[in-house]
Coordinates of C-alpha atoms in Angstrom, one line a residue:
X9 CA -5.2 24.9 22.2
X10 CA -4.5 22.2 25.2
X11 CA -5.0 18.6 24.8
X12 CA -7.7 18.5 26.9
X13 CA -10.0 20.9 24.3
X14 CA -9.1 18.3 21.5
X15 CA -11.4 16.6 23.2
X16 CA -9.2 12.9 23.1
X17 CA -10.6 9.8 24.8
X18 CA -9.6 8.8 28.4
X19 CA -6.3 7.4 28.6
X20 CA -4.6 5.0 31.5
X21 CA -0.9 3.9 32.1
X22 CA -0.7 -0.1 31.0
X23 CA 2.1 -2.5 29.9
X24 CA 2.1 -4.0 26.5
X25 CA 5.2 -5.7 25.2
X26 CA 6.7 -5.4 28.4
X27 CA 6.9 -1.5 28.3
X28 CA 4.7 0.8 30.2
X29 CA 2.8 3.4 27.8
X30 CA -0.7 5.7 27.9
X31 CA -3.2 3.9 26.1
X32 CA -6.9 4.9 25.4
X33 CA -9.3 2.6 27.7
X34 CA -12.2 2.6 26.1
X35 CA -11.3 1.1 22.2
X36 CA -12.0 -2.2 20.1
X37 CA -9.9 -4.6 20.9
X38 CA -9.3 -5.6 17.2
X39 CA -8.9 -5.2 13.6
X40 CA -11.8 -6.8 12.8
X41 CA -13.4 -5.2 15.1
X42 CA -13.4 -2.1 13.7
X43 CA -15.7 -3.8 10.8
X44 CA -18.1 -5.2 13.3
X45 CA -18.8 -1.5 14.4
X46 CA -18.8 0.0 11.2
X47 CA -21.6 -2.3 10.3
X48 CA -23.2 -1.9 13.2
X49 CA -22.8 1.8 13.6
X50 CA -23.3 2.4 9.2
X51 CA -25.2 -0.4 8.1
X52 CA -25.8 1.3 5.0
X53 CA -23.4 3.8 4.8
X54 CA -21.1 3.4 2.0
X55 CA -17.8 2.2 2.9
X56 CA -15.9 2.1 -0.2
X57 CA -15.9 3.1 -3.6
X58 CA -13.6 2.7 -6.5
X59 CA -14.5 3.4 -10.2
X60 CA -18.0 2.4 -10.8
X61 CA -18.2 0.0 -7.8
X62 CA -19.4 1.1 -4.6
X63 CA -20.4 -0.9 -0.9
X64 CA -22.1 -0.1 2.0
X65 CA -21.0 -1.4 4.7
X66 CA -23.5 -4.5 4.7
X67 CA -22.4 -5.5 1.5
X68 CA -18.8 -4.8 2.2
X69 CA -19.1 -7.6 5.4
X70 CA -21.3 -9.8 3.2
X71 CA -18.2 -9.4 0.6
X72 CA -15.3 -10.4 3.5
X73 CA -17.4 -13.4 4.4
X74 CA -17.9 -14.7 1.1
X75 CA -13.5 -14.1 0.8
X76 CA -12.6 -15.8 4.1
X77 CA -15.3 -19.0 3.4
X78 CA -13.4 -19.2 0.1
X79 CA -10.1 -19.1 2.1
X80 CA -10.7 -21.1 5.1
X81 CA -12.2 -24.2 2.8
X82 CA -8.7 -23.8 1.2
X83 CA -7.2 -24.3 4.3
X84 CA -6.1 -20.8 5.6
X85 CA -5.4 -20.7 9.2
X86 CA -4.8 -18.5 12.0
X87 CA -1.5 -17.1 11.8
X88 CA -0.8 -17.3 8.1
X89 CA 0.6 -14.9 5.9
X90 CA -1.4 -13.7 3.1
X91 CA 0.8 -11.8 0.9
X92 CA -1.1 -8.5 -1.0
X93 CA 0.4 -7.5 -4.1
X94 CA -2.7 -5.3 -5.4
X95 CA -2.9 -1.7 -6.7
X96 CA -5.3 0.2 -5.3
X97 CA -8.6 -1.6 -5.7
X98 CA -11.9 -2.9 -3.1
X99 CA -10.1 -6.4 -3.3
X100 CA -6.7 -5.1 -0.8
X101 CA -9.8 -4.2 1.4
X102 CA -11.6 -7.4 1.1
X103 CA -8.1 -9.2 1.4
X104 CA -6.7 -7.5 4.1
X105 CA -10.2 -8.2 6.6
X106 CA -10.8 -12.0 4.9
X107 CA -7.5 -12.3 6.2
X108 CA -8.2 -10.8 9.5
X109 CA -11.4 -12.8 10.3
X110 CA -9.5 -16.1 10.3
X111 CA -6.4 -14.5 12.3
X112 CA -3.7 -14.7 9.2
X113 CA -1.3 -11.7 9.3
X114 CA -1.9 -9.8 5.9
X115 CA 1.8 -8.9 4.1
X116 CA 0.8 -5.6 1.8
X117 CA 3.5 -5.4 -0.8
X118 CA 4.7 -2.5 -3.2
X119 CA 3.5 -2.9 -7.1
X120 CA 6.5 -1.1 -7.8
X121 CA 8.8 -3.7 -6.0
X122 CA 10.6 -5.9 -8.7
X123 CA 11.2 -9.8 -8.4
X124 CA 14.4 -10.0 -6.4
X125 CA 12.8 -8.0 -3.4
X126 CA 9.5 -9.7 -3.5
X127 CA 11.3 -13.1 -3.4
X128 CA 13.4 -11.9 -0.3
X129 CA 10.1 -10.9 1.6
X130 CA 7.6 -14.1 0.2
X131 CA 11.1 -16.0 1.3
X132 CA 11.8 -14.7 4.6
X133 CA 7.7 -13.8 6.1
X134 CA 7.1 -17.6 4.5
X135 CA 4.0 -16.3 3.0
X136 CA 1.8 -19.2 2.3
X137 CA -0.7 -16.8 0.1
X138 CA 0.1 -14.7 -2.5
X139 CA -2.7 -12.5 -3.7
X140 CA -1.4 -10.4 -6.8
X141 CA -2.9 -8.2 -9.8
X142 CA -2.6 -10.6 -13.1
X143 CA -1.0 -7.7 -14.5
X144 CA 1.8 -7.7 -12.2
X145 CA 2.1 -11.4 -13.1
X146 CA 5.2 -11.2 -14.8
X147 CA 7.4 -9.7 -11.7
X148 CA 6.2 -12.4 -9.0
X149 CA 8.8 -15.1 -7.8
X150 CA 8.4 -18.5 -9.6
X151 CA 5.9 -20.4 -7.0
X152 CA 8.5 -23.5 -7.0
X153 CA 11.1 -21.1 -5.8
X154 CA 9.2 -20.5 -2.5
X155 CA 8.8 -23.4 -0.9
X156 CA 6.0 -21.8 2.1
X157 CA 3.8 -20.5 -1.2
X158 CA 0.5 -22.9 -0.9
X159 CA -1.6 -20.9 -2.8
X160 CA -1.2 -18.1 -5.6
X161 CA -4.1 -15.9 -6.0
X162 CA -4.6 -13.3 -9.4
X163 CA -7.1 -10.2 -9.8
X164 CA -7.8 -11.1 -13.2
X165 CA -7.5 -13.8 -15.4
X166 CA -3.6 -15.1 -15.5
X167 CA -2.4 -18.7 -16.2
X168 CA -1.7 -20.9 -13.1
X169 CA -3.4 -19.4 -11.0
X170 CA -6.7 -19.3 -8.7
X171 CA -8.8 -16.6 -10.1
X172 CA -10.0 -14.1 -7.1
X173 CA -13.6 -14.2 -8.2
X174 CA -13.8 -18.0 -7.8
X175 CA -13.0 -18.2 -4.3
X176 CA -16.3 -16.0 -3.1
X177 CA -18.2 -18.2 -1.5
X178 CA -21.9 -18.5 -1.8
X179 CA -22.2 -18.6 2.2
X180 CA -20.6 -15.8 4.0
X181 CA -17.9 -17.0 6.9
X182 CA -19.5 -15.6 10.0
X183 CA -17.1 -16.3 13.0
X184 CA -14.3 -14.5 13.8
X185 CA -10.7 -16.0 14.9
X186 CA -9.9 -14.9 18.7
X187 CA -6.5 -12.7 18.6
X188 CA -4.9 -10.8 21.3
X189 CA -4.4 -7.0 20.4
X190 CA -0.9 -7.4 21.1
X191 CA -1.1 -10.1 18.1
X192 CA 0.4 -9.2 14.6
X193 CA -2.3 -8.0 12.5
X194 CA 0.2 -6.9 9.7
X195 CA 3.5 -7.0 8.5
X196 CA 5.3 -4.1 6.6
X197 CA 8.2 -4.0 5.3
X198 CA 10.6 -0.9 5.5
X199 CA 12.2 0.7 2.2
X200 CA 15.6 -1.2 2.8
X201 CA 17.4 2.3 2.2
X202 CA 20.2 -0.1 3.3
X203 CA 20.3 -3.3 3.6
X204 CA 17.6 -6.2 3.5
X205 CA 14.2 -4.6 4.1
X206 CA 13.0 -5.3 7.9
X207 CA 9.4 -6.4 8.4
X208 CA 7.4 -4.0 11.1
X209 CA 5.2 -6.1 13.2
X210 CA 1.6 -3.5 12.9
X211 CA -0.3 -5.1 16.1
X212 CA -3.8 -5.1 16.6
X213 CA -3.0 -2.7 19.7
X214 CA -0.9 0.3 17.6
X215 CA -3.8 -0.1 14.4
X216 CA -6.8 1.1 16.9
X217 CA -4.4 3.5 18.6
X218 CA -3.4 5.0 15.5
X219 CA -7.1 5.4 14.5
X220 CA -8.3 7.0 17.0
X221 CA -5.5 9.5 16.5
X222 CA -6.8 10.4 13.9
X223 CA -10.2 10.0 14.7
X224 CA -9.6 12.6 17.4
X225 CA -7.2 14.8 15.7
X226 CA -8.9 15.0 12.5
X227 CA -12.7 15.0 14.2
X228 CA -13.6 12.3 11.7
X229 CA -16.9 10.6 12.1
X230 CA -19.3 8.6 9.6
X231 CA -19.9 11.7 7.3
X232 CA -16.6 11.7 6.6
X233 CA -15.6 11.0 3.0
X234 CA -11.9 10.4 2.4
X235 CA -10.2 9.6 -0.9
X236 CA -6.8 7.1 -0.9
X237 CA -5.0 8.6 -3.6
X238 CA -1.5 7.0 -2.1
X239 CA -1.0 3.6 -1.8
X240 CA -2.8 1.1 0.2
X241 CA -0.2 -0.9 0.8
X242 CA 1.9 2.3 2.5
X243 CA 1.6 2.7 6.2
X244 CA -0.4 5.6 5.3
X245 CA -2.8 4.4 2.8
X246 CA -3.1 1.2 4.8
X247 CA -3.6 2.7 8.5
X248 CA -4.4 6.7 8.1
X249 CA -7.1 5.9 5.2
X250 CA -8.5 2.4 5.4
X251 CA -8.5 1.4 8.8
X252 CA -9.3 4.8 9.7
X253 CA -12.2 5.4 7.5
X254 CA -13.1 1.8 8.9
X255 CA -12.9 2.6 12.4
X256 CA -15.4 6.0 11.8
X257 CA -17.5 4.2 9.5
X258 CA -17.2 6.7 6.8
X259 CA -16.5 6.5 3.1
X260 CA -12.9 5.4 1.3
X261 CA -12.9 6.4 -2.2
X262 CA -9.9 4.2 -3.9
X263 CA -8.3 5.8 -6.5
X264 CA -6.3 3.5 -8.7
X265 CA -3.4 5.9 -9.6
X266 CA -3.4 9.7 -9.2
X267 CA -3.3 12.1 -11.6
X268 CA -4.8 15.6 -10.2
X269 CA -7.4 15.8 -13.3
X270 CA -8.9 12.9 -12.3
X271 CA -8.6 13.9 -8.1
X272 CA -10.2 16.6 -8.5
X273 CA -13.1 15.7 -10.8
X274 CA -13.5 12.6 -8.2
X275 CA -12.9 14.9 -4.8
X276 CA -15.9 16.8 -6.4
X277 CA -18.1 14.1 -7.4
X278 CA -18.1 12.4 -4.2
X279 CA -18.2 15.3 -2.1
X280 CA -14.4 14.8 -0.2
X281 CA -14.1 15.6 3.3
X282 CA -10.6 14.6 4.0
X283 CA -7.3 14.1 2.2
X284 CA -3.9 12.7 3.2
X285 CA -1.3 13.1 0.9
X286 CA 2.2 14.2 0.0
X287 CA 3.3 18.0 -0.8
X288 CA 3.5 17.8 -4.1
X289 CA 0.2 16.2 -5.1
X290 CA -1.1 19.4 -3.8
X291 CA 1.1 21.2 -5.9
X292 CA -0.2 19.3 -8.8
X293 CA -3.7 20.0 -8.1
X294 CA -3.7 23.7 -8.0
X295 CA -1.8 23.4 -11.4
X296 CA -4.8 21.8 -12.7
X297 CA -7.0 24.1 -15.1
X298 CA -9.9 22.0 -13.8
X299 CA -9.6 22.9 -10.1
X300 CA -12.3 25.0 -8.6
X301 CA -13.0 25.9 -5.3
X302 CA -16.9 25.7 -6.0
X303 CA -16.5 22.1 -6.5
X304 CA -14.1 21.5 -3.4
X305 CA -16.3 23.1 -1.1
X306 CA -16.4 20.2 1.2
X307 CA -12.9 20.0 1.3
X308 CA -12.4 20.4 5.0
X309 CA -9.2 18.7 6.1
X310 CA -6.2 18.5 4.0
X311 CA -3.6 16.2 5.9
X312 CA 0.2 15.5 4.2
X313 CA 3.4 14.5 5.6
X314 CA 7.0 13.8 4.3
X315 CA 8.0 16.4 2.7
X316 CA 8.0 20.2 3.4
X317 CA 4.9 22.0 2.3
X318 CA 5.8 25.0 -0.1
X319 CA 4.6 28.6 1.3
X320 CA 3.1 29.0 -1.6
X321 CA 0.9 26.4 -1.9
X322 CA -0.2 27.1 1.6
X323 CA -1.1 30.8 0.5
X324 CA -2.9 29.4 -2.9
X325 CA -4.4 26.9 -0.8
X326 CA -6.1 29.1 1.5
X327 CA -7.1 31.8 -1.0
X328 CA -8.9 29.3 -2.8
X329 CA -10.1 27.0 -0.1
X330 CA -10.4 29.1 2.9
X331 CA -11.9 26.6 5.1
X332 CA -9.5 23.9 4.4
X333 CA -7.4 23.3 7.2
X334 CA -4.5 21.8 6.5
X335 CA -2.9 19.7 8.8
X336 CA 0.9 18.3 8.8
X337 CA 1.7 15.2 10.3
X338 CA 4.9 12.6 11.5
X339 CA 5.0 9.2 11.6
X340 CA 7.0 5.8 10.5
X341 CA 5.7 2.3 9.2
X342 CA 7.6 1.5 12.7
X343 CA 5.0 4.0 15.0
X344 CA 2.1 3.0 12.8
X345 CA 2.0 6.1 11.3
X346 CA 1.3 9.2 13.3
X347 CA 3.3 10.0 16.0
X348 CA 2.6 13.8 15.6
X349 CA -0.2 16.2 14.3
X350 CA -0.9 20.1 13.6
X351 CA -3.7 21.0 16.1
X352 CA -6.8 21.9 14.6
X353 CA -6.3 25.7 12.7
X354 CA -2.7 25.8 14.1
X355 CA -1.0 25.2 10.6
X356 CA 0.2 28.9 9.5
X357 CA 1.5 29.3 13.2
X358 CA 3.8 25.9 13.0
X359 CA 4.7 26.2 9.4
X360 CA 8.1 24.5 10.2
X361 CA 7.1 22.3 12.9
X362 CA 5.3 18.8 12.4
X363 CA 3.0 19.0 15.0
X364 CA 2.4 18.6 18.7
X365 CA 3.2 14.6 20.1
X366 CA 0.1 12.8 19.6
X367 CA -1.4 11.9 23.3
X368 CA -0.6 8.3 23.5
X369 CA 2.8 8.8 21.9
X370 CA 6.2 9.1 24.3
X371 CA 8.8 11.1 22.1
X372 CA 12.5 11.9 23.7
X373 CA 15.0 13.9 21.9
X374 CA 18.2 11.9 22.6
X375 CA 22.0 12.6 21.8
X376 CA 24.7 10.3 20.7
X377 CA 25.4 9.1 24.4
X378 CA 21.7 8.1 24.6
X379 CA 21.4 10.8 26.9
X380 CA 17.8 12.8 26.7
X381 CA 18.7 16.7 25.9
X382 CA 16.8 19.5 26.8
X383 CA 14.0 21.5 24.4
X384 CA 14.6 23.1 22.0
X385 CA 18.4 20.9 21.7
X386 CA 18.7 18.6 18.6
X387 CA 18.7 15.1 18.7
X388 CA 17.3 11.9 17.5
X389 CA 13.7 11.0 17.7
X390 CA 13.5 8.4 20.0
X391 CA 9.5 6.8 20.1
X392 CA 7.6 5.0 22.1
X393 CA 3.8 4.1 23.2
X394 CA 1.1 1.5 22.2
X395 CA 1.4 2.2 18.7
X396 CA 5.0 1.6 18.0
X397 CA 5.5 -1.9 16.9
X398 CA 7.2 -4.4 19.1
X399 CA 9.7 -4.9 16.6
X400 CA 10.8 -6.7 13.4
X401 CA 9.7 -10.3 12.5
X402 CA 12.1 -12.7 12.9
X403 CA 15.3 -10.3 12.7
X404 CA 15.9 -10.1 16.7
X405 CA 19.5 -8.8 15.4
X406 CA 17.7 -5.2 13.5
X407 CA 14.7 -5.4 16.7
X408 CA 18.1 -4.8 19.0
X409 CA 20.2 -2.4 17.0
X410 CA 16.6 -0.3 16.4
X411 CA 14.8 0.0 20.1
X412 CA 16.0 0.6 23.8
X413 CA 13.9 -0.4 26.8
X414 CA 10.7 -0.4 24.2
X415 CA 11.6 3.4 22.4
X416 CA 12.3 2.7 18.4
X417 CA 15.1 5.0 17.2
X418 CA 14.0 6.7 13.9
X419 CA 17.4 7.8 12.5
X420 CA 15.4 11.4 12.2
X421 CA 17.3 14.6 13.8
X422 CA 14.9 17.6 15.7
X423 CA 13.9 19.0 18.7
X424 CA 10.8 19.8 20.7
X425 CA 9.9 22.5 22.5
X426 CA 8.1 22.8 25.8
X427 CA 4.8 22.8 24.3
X428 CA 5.4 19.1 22.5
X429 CA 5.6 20.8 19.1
X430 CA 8.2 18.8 17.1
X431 CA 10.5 19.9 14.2
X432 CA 12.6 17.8 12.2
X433 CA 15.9 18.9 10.2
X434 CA 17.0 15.7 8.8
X435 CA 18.1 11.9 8.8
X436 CA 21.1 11.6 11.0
X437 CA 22.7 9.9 7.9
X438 CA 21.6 12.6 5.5
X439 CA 23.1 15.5 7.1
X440 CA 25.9 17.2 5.5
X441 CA 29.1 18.7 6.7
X442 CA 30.8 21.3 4.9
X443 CA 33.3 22.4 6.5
X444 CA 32.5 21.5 10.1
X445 CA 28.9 23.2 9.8
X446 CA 26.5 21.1 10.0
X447 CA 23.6 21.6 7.3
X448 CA 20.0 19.9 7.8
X449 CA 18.8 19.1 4.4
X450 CA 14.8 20.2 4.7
X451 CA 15.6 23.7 6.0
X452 CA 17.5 24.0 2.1
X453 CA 15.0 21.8 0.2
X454 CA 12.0 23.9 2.2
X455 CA 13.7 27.0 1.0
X456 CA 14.0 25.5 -2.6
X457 CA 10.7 24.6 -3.0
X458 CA 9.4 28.4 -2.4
X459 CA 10.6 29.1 -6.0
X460 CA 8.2 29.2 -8.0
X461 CA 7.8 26.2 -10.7
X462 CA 9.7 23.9 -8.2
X463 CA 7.9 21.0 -7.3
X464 CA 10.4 18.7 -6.1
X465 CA 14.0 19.4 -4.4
X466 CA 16.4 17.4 -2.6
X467 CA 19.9 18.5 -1.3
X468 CA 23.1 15.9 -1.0
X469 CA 26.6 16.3 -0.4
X470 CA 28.8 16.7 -3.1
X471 CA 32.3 15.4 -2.1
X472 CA 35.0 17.8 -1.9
X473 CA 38.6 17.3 -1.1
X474 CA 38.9 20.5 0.8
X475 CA 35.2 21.0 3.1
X476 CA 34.3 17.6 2.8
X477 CA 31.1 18.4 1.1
X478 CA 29.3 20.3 -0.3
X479 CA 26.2 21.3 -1.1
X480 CA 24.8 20.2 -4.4
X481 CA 20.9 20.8 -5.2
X482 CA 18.4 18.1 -7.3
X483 CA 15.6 20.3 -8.7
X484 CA 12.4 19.0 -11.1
X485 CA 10.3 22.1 -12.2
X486 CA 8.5 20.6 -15.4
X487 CA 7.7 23.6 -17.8
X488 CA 9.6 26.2 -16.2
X489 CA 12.5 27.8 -17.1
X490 CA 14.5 28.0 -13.9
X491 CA 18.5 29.2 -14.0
X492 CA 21.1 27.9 -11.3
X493 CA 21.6 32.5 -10.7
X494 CA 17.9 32.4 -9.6
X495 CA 17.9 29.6 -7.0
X496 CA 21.4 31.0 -5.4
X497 CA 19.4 34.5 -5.4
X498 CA 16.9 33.1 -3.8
X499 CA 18.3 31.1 -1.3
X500 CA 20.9 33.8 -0.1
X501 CA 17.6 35.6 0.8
X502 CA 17.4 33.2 3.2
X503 CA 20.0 31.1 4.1
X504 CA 23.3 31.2 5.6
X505 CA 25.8 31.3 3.2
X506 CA 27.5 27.9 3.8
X507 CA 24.0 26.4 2.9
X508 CA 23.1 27.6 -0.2
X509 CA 23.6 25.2 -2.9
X510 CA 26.7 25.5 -5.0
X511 CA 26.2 23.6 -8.3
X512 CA 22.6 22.4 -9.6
X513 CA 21.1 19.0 -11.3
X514 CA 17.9 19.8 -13.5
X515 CA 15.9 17.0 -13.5
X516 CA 13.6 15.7 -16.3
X517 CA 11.6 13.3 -13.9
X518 CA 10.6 13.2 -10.9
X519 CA 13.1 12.6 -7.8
X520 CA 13.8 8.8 -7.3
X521 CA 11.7 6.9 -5.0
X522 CA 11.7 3.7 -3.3
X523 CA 9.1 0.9 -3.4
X524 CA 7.7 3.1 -0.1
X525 CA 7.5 6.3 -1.5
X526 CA 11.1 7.4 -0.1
X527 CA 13.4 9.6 -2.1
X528 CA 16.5 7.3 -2.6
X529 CA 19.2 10.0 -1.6
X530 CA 21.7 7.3 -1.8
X531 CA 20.9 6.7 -5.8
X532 CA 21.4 11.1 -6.3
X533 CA 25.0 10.7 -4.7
X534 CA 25.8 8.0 -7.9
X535 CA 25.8 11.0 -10.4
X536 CA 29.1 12.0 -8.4

């Protein structure tokens, strides 16, 4: 399938942040914009929904004037930072536009992030708004430790503090600050892996691009219904579900936390279109005794992304669900989210790909010497186009070590072939060496996760004084009993020797994430 049969908008050369990248001419200019469509396309669609509570895109608008009149008497202005520390609930929506109709810059923060972090980031964004759940009281920064902190905002009752509900305004506030789409619409800030984390300046300009990707990609359109059952306040939640649902004027169904019971007895209910999550939550679903492809039968488009998809689930997947076409895609909280996407029913031919480079996205495969090697050669990922953001806020230091001449480096090895199908093997700092072999960790974790039971798998490098490393295996496969005789069976099946894993951690919990939903490699390599 060509591009040209996707059927993407018309795109034009033009210079943004002083780089010169395809962009798609005809497109809101805007954030907020995408609302005013979605009103004006949906009027009374329904836009969200979340528990018992659902909107229609009227109300919803009604709902964000109310919030930014409640804000601007305060004394919000253009350029603020409004700080989100909410689960998943209709008030991150209401926040995030409120905060976008008087130009502030909304700050979406992890629930799982404890106090020191969330002081670092209040601290250094100088958010003057803080908008948290009261249950999540107890981990925010004391207000007289941040001096920039004007106002703090709680979900729920909590002492010394406005409550959310009091700030709706009986009069909706109807005008809308003036931005430039290369303005900062949001700021993001990356897992900190190592180091301080770096706050990724979303523009206006990369949020519509990545939309329409998706919009395009996906062939999502007001009928869509889509259900957030990752975070909101993850690149993905934030751009690939809620702006995106916003920009086709279709339905977001927020689920609070998942739990596959409760996904699939929602998916059903509300008749779910389209899905974007990780590997395993799709593992956990077919595990479910409630799932049933009767009740799914709407189930069109199953996106995921950042982690290898098991062959087996694929094969359950589409014995179950035939006409769910799954859909793997690439991106970074730097690129906005997608940079790549499976073509429409090309997923069982690109199992270890992906996807194809999105049309607006410039990706070079680079060596060490900067130098741009041919297909099919591994390299870095090296990123460009309207949607990559113009770099971190105030840290001109990490914006120079990160991007040359406007392409972010994303510290992720692969290699493209002609066709602009992309593979990736691993992050250039979790390769291992054993020996002087070089061993990319997701062609052994992909292997590991076809064993039945498995549902998550990572590989590190155990240090040895002899090879260097070698290669040591994380496995969590709840319920099953799984020896260390059947995985190296297994994997000798299909790996070259020097990869196969040569000792075994059983894990009683899931891997360890980070406030971004990262598995913290560097935490495994402590148990050595």
């Amino acid at each position: 399938m060509t591009r040209s049969a996707m059927h993407w908008p018309t795109m034009s050369p033009e210079t943004h942040f002083q780089r010169r990248v395809r962009c798609f001419t005809q497109r809101p200019r805007s954030l907020h914009a995408l609302l005013d469509n979605a009103v004006a396309l949906n009027p009374q669609g329904t836009a969200l929904v979340c528990n018992d509570t659902r909107l229609t895109y009227l109300a919803l608008n009604e709902q964000v004037g109310r919030l930014a009149a409640g804000w601007h008497a305060l004394g919000l202005n253009a350029g603020d930072r409004v700080a989100l520390l909410l689960s998943n609930r209709i008030e991150f929506v209401l926040c995030l536009l409120a905060a976008t109709r008087l130009g502030a810059i909304t700050v979406p923060l992890s629930v799982r992030e404890q106090t020191p972090g969330l002081h670092y980031m209040l601290s250094h964004c100088e958010a003057v708004m803080l908008v948290h759940d009261a249950a999540l009281a107890d981990v925010v920064p004391a207000k007289d430790t941040l001096p920039a902190l004007s106002w703090q905002i709680s979900v729920g009752a909590c002492a010394n503090t406005l409550e959310f509900s009091s700030l709706l305004s009986d009069k909706p506030y109807t005008d809308v600050a003036r931005v430039n789409e290369e303005d900062t619409a949001v700021i993001l800030y990356t897992s900190g892996t190592t180091g301080r984390p770096k706050g990724a300046m979303l523009s206006h300009l990369g949020i519509v691009h990545s939309c329409m990707h998706f919009q395009a990609g996906m062939k999502m359109g007001a009928d869509s219904v889509a259900i957030a059952a990752v975070p909101l306040s993850h690149v993905t939640g934030l751009v690939a579900l809620v702006t995106t649902s916003l920009h086709v004027a279709g339905t977001l169904v927020i689920l609070p936390s998942f739990k596959a019971a409760t996904f699939l007895q929602v998916a059903a209910k509300e008749k779910m279109t389209h899905s974007l999550m990780v590997p395993a939550m799709y593992s956990l679903c077919l595990l479910e005794p409630s799932f049933s492809a009767e009740a799914l039968k709407h189930w069109r488009i199953g996106g995921y992304g950042g982690a290898p998809m098991p062959v087996a689930v694929i094969e359950q997947l589409a014995k179950h669900l035939p006409n769910l076409d799954l859909r793997n895609a690439y991106g970074a909280t730097e690129t906005t989210s997608p940079v790549t996407l499976i073509p429409a029913g090309m997923n069982d031919a690109h199992l270890d790909s992906v996807g194809r480079v999105l049309p607006c996205a410039d990706v070079r495969i680079m060596n060490d010497a900067g130098q741009e090697v041919p297909f099919g050669e591994t390299g870095e990922l090296w990123i460009n186009g309207p949607m990559v953001v113009p770099g971190y806020w105030d840290n001109p230091e990490a914006t120079a070590q990160s991007f040359t001449a406007g392409y972010w480096h994303s510290g992720d090895l692969g290699c493209m072939d002609k066709d602009g199908f992309v593979k990736i093997f691993d992050r250039k700092k979790d390769m291992l060496n054993r020996g002087g072999f070089k061993i990319y960790s997701v062609e052994v974790e992909n292997c590991l996760m076809g064993i039945p039971g498995v549902l998550e798998a990572a590989i590190v490098g155990k240090p040895c004084p002899v090879l260097g490393e070698r290669v040591h295996a994380f496995i969590y496969a709840p319920n099953q009993s799984i020896s260390q005789d059947l995985v190296t069976a297994h994997c000798k099946q299909a790996l070259a020797d020097y990869k196969v894993p040569e000792t075994v951690t059983w894990l009683d919990a899931p891997l360890p994430r980070n406030a971004n939903g990262k598995v913290m490699k560097r935490q495994l390599r402590l148990n050595f």
